[in-house]
XYZ file of C-alpha atoms in Angstrom:
116
model
C 0.000 0.000 0.000
C 1.390 3.394 -0.993
C -0.915 5.601 1.042
C -4.511 6.701 1.523
C -6.093 9.837 0.077
C -9.797 10.700 -0.175
C -11.721 13.621 -1.566
C -14.552 14.998 0.625
C -16.915 12.252 -0.561
C -14.376 9.419 -0.402
C -14.001 6.602 2.066
C -16.462 3.849 2.828
C -19.946 4.920 3.912
C -21.396 2.809 6.728
C -25.091 3.354 7.476
C -26.243 2.864 11.045
C -29.688 3.440 12.551
C -30.100 7.192 12.986
C -26.543 7.959 11.921
C -23.972 7.359 9.220
C -20.232 7.025 9.459
C -17.390 7.087 6.930
C -14.356 4.826 7.259
C -11.329 6.795 6.088
C -8.373 4.570 6.960
C -7.629 1.075 8.225
C -3.926 0.565 8.783
C -2.248 -1.632 11.399
C -1.024 1.496 13.183
C -4.347 3.370 13.198
C -7.884 3.567 11.939
C -9.765 6.785 11.184
C -13.540 7.166 10.970
C -15.741 10.213 10.439
C -18.574 9.803 12.940
C -21.971 11.477 12.428
C -24.669 11.634 15.088
C -28.073 13.317 14.970
C -29.462 15.438 17.799
C -31.358 12.461 19.260
C -28.182 10.377 19.736
C -28.037 9.464 23.421
C -24.286 9.040 23.470
C -21.551 6.575 24.273
C -21.427 5.605 27.942
C -18.116 6.119 29.762
C -15.751 3.229 29.095
C -12.019 2.561 28.775
C -9.836 0.670 26.307
C -6.944 -1.567 27.331
C -5.369 -1.730 23.888
C -5.626 1.624 22.080
C -5.783 5.395 22.308
C -9.213 6.778 21.363
C -9.139 10.340 20.032
C -11.712 12.751 18.636
C -11.546 15.967 16.615
C -14.878 17.835 16.468
C -15.665 18.877 12.884
C -19.182 20.284 13.397
C -21.762 20.513 16.154
C -21.159 20.268 19.867
C -20.263 17.287 22.042
C -20.240 16.814 25.776
C -17.250 14.660 26.702
C -16.419 12.813 29.872
C -12.697 12.106 30.187
C -11.594 10.739 33.522
C -13.362 12.875 36.133
C -13.826 15.883 33.829
C -16.988 16.732 31.876
C -16.769 19.491 29.277
C -18.319 20.744 26.044
C -16.343 20.656 22.820
C -17.220 22.551 19.646
C -15.658 22.610 16.175
C -11.877 22.544 16.306
C -11.761 20.842 19.714
C -9.592 17.767 20.215
C -9.933 15.060 22.874
C -7.698 12.035 23.431
C -8.220 9.217 25.919
C -5.002 7.233 26.445
C -5.111 3.512 27.191
C -7.053 2.880 30.396
C -8.656 6.353 30.677
C -12.442 6.326 31.069
C -14.199 8.395 28.406
C -17.568 8.862 26.728
C -19.549 11.514 24.845
C -22.946 12.636 23.646
C -24.307 15.132 21.128
C -25.065 18.207 23.237
C -26.166 20.472 20.370
C -29.384 20.899 18.407
C -27.955 19.636 15.108
C -25.675 16.968 13.750
C -22.427 16.172 15.550
C -19.526 15.272 13.203
C -16.180 14.097 14.534
C -13.006 12.523 13.248
C -12.306 9.490 15.456
C -8.825 7.960 15.389
C -7.828 4.748 17.163
C -4.150 3.884 17.492
C -3.331 1.140 16.907
C -6.114 -0.404 14.831
C -8.169 -2.788 16.969
C -11.042 -3.454 14.555
C -13.501 -0.640 15.348
C -14.161 0.033 11.659
C -14.785 -3.649 11.068
C -17.272 -3.726 13.968
C -19.114 -0.738 12.458
C -19.775 -2.838 9.369
C -21.169 -5.624 11.536
C-alpha cells in the first residue's frame, strides 16, 4: 500500500440506525472514521480501552465529553484524546448533527465492527 487519500466524498460509507459514518483509513497502526450523530443520539457511555488510544476531533456541532473525572463541552476545532485505560464517553449536546473525526491507534477493529 502506498498511502490513503480521499476527496470529501471518499471513504467507505457505513449506514447505522439514525446515523452514518465514513471509514477513512484502516492501517495496522491506526484507523480513522468520520462519525456522524443526529441530535437524538443518546451518546456513548463512559468506558475505557486496554489496547488503544481513542481520540476525537470535532468537525461540526457540539459534544459533551467525559474524560476521567472531567466533563466538558467541545465545539468545532476541539480535540480530545483518551489514552489507554482512561475512562471516556460523549454525547451530542447540540441541536444539530455532531460530526467528529475518530482515530484509534493502533487499529483494533472498530471500523470492522461498524460494518457488523
